[in-house]
PDB file of C-alpha atoms and ligand atoms in Angstrom:
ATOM      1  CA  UNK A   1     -14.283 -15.057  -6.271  1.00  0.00           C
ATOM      2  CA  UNK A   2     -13.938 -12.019  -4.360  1.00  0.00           C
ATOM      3  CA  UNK A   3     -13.761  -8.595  -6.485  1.00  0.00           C
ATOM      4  CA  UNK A   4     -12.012  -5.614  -4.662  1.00  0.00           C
ATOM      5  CA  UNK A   5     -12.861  -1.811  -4.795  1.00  0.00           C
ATOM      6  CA  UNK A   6      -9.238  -1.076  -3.845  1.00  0.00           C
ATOM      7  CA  UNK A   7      -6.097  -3.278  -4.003  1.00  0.00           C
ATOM      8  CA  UNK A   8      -2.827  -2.059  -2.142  1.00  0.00           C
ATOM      9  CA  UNK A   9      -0.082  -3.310  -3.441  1.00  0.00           C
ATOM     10  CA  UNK A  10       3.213  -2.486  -1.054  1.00  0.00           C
ATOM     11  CA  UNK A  11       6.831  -3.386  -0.995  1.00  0.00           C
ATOM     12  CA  UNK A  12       6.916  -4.316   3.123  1.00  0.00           C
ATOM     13  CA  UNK A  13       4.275  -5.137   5.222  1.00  0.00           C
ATOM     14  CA  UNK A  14       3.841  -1.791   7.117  1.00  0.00           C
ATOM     15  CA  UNK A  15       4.149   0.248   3.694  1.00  0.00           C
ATOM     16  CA  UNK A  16       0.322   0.629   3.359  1.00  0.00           C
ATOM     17  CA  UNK A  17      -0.335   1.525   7.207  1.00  0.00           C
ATOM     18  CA  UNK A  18       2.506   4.236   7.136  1.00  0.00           C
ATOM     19  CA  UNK A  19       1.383   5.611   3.425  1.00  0.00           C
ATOM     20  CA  UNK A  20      -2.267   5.142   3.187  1.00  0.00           C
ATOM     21  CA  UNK A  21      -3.879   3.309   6.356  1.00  0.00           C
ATOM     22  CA  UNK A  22      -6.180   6.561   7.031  1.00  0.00           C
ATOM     23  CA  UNK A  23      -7.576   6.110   3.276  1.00  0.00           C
ATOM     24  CA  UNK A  24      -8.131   2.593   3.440  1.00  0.00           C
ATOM     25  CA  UNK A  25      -9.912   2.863   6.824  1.00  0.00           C
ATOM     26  CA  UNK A  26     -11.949   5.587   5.558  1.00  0.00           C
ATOM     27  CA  UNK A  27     -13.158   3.831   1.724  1.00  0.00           C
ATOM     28  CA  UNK A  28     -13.859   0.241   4.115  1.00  0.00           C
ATOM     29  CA  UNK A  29     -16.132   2.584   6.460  1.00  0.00           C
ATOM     30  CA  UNK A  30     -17.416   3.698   3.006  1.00  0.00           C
ATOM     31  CA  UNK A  31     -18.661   0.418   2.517  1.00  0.00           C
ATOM     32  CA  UNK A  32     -15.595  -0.378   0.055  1.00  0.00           C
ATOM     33  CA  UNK A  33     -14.309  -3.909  -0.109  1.00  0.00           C
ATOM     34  CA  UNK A  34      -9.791  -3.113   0.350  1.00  0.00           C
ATOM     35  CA  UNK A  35      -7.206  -5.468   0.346  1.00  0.00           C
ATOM     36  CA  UNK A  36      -3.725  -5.451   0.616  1.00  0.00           C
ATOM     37  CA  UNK A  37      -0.981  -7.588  -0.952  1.00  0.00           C
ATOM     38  CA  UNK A  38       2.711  -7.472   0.847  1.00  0.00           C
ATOM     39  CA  UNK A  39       5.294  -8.408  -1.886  1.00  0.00           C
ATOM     40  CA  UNK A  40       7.768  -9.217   0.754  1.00  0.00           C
ATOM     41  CA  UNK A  41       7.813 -10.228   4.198  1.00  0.00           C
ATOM     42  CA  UNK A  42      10.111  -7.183   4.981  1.00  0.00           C
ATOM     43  CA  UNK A  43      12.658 -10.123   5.970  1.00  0.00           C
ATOM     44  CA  UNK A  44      15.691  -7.496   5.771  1.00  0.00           C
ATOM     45  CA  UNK A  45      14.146  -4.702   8.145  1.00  0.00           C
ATOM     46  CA  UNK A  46      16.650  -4.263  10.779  1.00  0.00           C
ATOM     47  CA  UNK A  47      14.334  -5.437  13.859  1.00  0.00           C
ATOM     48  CA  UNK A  48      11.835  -8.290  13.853  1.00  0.00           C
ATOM     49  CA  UNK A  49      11.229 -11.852  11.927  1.00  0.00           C
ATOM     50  CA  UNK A  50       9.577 -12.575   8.710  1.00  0.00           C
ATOM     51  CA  UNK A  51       6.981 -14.646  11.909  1.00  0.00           C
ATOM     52  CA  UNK A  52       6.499 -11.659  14.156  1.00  0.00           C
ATOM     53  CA  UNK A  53       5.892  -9.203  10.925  1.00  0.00           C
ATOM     54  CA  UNK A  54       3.296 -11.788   9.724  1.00  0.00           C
ATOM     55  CA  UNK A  55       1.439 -11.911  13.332  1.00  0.00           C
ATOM     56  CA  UNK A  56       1.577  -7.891  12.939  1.00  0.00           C
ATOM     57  CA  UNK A  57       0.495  -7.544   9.484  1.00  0.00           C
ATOM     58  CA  UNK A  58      -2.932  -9.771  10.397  1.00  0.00           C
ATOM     59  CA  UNK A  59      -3.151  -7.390  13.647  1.00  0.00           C
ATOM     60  CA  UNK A  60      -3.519  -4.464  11.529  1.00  0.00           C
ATOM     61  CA  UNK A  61      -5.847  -6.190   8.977  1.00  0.00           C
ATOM     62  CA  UNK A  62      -8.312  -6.590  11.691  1.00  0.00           C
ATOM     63  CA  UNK A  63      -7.861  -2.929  13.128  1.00  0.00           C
ATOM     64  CA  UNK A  64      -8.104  -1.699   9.152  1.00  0.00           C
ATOM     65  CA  UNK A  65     -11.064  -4.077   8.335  1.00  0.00           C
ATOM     66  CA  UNK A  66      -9.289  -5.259   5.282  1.00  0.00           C
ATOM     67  CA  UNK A  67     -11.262  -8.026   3.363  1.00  0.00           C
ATOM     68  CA  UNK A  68      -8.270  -9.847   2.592  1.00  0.00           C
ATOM     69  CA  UNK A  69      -4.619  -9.778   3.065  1.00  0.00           C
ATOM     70  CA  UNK A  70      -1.928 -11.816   1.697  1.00  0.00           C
ATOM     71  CA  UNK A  71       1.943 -11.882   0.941  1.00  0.00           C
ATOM     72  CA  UNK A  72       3.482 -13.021  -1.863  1.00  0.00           C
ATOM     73  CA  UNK A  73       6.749 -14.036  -0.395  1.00  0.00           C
ATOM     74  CA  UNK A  74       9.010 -11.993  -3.029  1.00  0.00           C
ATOM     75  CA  UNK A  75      12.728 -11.706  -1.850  1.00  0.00           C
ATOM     76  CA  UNK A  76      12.860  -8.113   0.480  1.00  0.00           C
ATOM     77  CA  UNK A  77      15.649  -5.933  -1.977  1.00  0.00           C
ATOM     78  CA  UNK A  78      16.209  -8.648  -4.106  1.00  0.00           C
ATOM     79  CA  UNK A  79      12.796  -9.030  -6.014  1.00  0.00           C
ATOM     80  CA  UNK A  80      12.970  -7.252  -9.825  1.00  0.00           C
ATOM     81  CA  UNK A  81      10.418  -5.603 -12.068  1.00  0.00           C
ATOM     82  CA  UNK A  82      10.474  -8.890 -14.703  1.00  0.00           C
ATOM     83  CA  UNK A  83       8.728 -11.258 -16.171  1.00  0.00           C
ATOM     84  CA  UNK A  84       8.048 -14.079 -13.299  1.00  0.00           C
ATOM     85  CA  UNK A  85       7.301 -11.113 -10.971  1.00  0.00           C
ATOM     86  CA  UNK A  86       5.056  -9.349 -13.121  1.00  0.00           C
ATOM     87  CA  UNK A  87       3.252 -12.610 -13.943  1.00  0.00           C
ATOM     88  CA  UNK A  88       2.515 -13.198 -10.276  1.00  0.00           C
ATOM     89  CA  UNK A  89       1.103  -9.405  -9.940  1.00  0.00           C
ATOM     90  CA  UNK A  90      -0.945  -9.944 -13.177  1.00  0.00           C
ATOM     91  CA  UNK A  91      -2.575 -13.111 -11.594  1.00  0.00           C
ATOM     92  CA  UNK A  92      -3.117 -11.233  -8.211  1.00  0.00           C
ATOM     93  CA  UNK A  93      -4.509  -8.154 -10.299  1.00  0.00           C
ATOM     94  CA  UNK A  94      -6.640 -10.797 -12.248  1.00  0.00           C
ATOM     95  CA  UNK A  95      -8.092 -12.146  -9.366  1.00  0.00           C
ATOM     96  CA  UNK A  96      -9.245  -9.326  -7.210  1.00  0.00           C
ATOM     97  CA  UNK A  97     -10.355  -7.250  -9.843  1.00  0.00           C
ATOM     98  CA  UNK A  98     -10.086  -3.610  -8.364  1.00  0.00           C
ATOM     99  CA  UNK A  99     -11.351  -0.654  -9.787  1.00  0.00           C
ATOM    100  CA  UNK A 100      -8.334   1.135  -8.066  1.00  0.00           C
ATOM    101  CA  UNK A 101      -4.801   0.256  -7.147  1.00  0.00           C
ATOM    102  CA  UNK A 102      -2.695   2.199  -4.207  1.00  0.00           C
ATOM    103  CA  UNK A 103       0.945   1.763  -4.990  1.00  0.00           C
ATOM    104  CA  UNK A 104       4.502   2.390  -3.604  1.00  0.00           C
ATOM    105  CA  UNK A 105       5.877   6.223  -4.073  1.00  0.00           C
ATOM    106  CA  UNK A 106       7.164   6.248  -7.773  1.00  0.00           C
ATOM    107  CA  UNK A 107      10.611   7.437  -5.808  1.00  0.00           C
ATOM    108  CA  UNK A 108      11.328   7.166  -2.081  1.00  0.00           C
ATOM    109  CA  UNK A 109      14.174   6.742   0.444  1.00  0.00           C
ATOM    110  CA  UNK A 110      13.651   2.823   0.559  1.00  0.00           C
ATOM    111  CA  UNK A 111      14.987   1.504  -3.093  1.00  0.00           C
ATOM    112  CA  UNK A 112      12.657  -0.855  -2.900  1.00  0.00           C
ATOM    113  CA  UNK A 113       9.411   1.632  -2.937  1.00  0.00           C
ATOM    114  CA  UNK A 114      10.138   3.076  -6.192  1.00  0.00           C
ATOM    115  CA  UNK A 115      11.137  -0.620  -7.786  1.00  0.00           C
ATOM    116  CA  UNK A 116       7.641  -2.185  -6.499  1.00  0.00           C
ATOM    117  CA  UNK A 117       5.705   1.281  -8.047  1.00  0.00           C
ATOM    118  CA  UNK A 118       7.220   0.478 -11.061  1.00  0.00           C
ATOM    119  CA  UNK A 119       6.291  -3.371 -11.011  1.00  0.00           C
ATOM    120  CA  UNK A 120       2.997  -2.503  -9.945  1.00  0.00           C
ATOM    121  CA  UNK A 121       2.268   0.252 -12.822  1.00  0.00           C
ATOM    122  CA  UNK A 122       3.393  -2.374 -15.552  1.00  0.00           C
ATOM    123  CA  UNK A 123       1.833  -5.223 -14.355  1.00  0.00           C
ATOM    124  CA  UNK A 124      -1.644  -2.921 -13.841  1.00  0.00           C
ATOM    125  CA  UNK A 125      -1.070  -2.885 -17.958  1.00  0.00           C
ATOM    126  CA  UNK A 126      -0.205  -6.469 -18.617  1.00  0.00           C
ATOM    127  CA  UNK A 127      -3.095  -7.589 -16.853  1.00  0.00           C
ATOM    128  CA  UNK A 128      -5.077  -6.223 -19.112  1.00  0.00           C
ATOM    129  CA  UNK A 129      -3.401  -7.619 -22.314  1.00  0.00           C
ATOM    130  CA  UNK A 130      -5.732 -10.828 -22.893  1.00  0.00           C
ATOM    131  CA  UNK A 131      -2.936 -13.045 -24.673  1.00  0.00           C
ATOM    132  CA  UNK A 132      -0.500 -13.189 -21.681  1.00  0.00           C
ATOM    133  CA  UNK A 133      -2.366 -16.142 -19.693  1.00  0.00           C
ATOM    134  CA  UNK A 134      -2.779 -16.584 -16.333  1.00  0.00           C
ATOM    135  CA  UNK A 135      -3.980 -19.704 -14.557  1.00  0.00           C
ATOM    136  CA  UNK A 136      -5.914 -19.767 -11.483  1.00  0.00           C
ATOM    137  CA  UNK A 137      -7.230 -22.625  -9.335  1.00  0.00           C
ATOM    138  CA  UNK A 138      -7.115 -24.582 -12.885  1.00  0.00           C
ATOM    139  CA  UNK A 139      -8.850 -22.285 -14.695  1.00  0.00           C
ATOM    140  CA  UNK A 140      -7.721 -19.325 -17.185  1.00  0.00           C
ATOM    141  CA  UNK A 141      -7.909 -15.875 -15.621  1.00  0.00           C
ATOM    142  CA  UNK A 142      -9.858 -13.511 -17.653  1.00  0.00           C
ATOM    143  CA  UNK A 143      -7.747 -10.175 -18.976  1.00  0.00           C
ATOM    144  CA  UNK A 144      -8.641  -7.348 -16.317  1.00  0.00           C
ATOM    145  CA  UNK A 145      -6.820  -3.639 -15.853  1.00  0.00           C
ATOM    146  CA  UNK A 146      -7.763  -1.355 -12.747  1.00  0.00           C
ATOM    147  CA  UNK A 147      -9.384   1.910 -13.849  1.00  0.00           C
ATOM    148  CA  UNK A 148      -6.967   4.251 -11.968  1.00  0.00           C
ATOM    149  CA  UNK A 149      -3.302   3.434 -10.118  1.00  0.00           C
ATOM    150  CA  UNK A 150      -2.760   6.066  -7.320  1.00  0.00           C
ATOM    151  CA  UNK A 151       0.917   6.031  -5.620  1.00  0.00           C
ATOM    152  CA  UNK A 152       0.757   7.088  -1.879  1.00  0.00           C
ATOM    153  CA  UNK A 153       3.911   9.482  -0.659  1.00  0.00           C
ATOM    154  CA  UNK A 154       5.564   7.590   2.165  1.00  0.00           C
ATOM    155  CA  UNK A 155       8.923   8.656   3.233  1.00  0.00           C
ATOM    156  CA  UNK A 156      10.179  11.325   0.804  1.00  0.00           C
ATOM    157  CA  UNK A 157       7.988  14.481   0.657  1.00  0.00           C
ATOM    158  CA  UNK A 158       6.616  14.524  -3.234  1.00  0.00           C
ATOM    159  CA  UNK A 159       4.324  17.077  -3.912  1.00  0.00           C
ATOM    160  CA  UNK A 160       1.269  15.462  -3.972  1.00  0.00           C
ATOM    161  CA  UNK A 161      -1.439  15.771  -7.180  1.00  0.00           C
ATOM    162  CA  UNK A 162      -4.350  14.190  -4.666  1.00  0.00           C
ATOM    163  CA  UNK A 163      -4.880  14.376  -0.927  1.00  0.00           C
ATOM    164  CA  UNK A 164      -7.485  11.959   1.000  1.00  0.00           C
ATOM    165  CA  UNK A 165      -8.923  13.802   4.076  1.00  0.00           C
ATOM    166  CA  UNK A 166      -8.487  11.315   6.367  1.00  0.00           C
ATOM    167  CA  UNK A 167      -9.044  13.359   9.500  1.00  0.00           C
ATOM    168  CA  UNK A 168     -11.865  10.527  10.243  1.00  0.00           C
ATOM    169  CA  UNK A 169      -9.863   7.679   9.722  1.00  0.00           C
ATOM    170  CA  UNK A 170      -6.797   9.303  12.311  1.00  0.00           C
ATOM    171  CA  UNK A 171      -7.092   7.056  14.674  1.00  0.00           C
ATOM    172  CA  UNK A 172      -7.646   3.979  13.002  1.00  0.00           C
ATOM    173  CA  UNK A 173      -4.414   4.470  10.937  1.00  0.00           C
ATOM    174  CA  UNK A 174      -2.033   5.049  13.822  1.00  0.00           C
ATOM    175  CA  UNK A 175      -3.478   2.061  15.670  1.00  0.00           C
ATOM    176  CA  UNK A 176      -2.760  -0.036  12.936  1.00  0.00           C
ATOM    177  CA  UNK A 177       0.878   1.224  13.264  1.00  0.00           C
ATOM    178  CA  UNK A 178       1.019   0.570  16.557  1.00  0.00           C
ATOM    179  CA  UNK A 179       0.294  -3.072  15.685  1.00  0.00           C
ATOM    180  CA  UNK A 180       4.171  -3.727  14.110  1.00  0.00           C
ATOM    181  CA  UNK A 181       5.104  -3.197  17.244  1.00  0.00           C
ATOM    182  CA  UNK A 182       8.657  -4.790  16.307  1.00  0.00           C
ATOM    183  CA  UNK A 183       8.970  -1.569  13.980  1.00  0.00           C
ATOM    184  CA  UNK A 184       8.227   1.601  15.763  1.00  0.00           C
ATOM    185  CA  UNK A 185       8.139   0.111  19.868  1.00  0.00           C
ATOM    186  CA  UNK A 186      11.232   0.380  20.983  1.00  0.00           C
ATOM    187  CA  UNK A 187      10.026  -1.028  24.115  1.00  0.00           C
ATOM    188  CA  UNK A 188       9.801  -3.851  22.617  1.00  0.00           C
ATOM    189  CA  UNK A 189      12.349  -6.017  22.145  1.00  0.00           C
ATOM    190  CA  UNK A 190      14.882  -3.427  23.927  1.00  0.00           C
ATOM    191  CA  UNK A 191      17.513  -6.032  22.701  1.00  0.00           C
ATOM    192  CA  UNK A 192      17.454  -5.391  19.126  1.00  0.00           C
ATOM    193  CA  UNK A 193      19.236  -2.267  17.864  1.00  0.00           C
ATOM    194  CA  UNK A 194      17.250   0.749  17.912  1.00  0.00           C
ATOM    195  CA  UNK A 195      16.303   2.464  14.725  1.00  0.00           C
ATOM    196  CA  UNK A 196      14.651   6.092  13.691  1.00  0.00           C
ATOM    197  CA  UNK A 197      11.822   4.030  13.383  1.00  0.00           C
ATOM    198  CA  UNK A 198      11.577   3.052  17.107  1.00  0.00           C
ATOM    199  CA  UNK A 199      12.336   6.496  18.537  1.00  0.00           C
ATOM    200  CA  UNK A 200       9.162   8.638  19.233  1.00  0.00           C
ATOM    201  CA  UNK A 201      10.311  11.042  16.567  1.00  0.00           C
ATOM    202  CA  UNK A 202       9.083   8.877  14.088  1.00  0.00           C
ATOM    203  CA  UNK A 203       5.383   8.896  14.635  1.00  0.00           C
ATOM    204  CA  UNK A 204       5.646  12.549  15.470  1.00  0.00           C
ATOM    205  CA  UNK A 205       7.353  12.365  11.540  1.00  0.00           C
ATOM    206  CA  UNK A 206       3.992  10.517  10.323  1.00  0.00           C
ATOM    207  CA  UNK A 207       1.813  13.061  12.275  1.00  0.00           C
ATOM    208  CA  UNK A 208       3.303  16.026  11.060  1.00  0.00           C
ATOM    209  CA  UNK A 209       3.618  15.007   7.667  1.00  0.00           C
ATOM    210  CA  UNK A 210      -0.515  13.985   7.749  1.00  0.00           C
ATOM    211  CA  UNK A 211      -0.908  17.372   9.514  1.00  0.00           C
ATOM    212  CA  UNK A 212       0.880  19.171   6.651  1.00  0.00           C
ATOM    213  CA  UNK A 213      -1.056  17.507   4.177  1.00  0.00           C
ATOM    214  CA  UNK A 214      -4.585  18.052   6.054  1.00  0.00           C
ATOM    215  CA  UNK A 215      -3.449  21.815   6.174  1.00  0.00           C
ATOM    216  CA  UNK A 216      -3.337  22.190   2.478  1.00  0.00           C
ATOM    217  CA  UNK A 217      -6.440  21.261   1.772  1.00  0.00           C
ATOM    218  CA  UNK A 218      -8.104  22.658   5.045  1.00  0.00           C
ATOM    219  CA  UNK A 219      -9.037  19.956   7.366  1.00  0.00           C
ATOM    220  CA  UNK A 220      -6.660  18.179   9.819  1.00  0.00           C
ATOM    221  CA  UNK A 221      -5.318  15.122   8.636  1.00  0.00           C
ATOM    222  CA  UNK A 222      -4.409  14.326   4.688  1.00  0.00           C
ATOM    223  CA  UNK A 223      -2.436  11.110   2.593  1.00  0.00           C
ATOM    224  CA  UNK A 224      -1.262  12.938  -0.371  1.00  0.00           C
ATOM    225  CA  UNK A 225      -0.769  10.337  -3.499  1.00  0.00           C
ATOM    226  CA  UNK A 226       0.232  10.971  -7.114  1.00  0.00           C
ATOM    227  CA  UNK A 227      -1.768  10.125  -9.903  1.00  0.00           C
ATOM    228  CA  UNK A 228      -0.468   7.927 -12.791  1.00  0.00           C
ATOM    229  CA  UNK A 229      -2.666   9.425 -15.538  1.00  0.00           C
ATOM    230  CA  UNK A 230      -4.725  12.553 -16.007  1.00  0.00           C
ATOM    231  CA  UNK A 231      -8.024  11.923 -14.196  1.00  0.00           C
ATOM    232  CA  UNK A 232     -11.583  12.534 -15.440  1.00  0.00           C
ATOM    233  CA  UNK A 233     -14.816  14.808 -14.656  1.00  0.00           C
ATOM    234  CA  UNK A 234     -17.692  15.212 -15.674  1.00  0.00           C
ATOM    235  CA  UNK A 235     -18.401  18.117 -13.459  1.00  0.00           C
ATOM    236  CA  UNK A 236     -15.485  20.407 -11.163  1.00  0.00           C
ATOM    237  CA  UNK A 237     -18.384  19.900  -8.459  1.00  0.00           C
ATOM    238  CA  UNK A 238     -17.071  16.508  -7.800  1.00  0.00           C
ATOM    239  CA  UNK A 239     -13.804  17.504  -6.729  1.00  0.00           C
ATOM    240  CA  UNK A 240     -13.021  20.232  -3.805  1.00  0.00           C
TER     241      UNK A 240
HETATM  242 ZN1   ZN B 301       8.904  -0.173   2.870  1.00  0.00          ZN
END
């Protein structure tokens, strides 16, 4: 069984590039064990197939050094915070067993960002709750609930209560970007309609918005997230 440090659990497979790529590039080079889980294959986005998204999303799984990666197939605007997809998260949760979750912005531009937060942050509890059962390759999955769920800003400036310096990671993060090259090339494909997404603006969009971030807590690149409960210390040393 593979336990995770961090799980990242994401509407559409590009989510966790655009919102935290730099900070799971920099915990992996911290020795962290990250994976992410796509609940859709992003099978409504406006260019590219469910295929090509696939071939991009393992692309930027190598380029992130992401111990695992997988999609759970849920239907792109359709999928609901219930029951059978909360029972799926829970076994996912179950499995992996992460200490920490990055999720969806609680609110954002895409409907389905602040729907999938909200799946994610009650499923995080369920899993925990020992008499809702879960099987697993045959076997009963034992109760498990991440310590801390952290919600990365995406599209919609929120005013972050955390920002990851992730002026190490810069690099890293926009190359695994560049890998959904049906999203933000519009070189590629010149056939398909053309999007905000596949002008230049857009990149210069994520850069400025990491640059902003970096600013406010003096270095040069930041992911801002918001925290989902108060968070503890022992000592005011450990933060800066
Ligand atoms: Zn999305």
């Amino acid at each position: 069984m593979l336990k995770l440090d961090i799980l990242v659990i994401a509407a559409h497979p590009d989510d966790a590039e655009l919102g935290c790529g730099g900070t799971i590039a920099s915990h992996v080079r911290q020795g962290k064990k990250v994976g992410i889980v796509d609940l859709t294959r992003g099978e409504l986005g406006t260019r590219g197939t469910p295929e090509i998204r696939a071939r991009e999303a393992e692309a930027a799984q190598k380029v992130l050094g992401l111990s695992v990666r997988e999609n759970l197939g849920f239907s792109d605007a359709f999928f609901a915070n219930d029951r059978a997809h909360q029972l799926a998260l829970i076994q996912v949760i179950r499995k992996y067993q992460p200490d920490i979750i990055l999720a969806n912005a609680v609110e954002d531009r895409h409907p389905d960002h602040g729907r999938a937060a909200a799946l994610v942050k009650e499923s995080c509890f369920y899993a925990g709750l020992r008499k809702i059962e879960t099987i697993y390759q045959d076997k009963p999955q034992q109760p498990w609930r991440p310590a801390q769920l952290y919600h990365f800003i995406q599209s919609n400036y929120i005013n972050p209560d955390l920002i990851v310096d992730v002026s190490d990671s810069w690099e890293k993060k926009m190359e695994a970007i560049r890998c959904f090259e049906s999203q933000f090339d519009g070189n590629n494909n010149p056939e398909e309609p053309q999007t905000f997404l596949t002008t230049p603006i857009f990149l210069q969009f994520v850069e400025a918005r990491a640059r902003e971030l970096g600013h406010s807590i003096g270095v040069t690149y930041g992911e801002g997230f918001t925290i989902d409960k108060p968070i503890g210390l022992q000592s005011f040393y450990d933060i800066h």
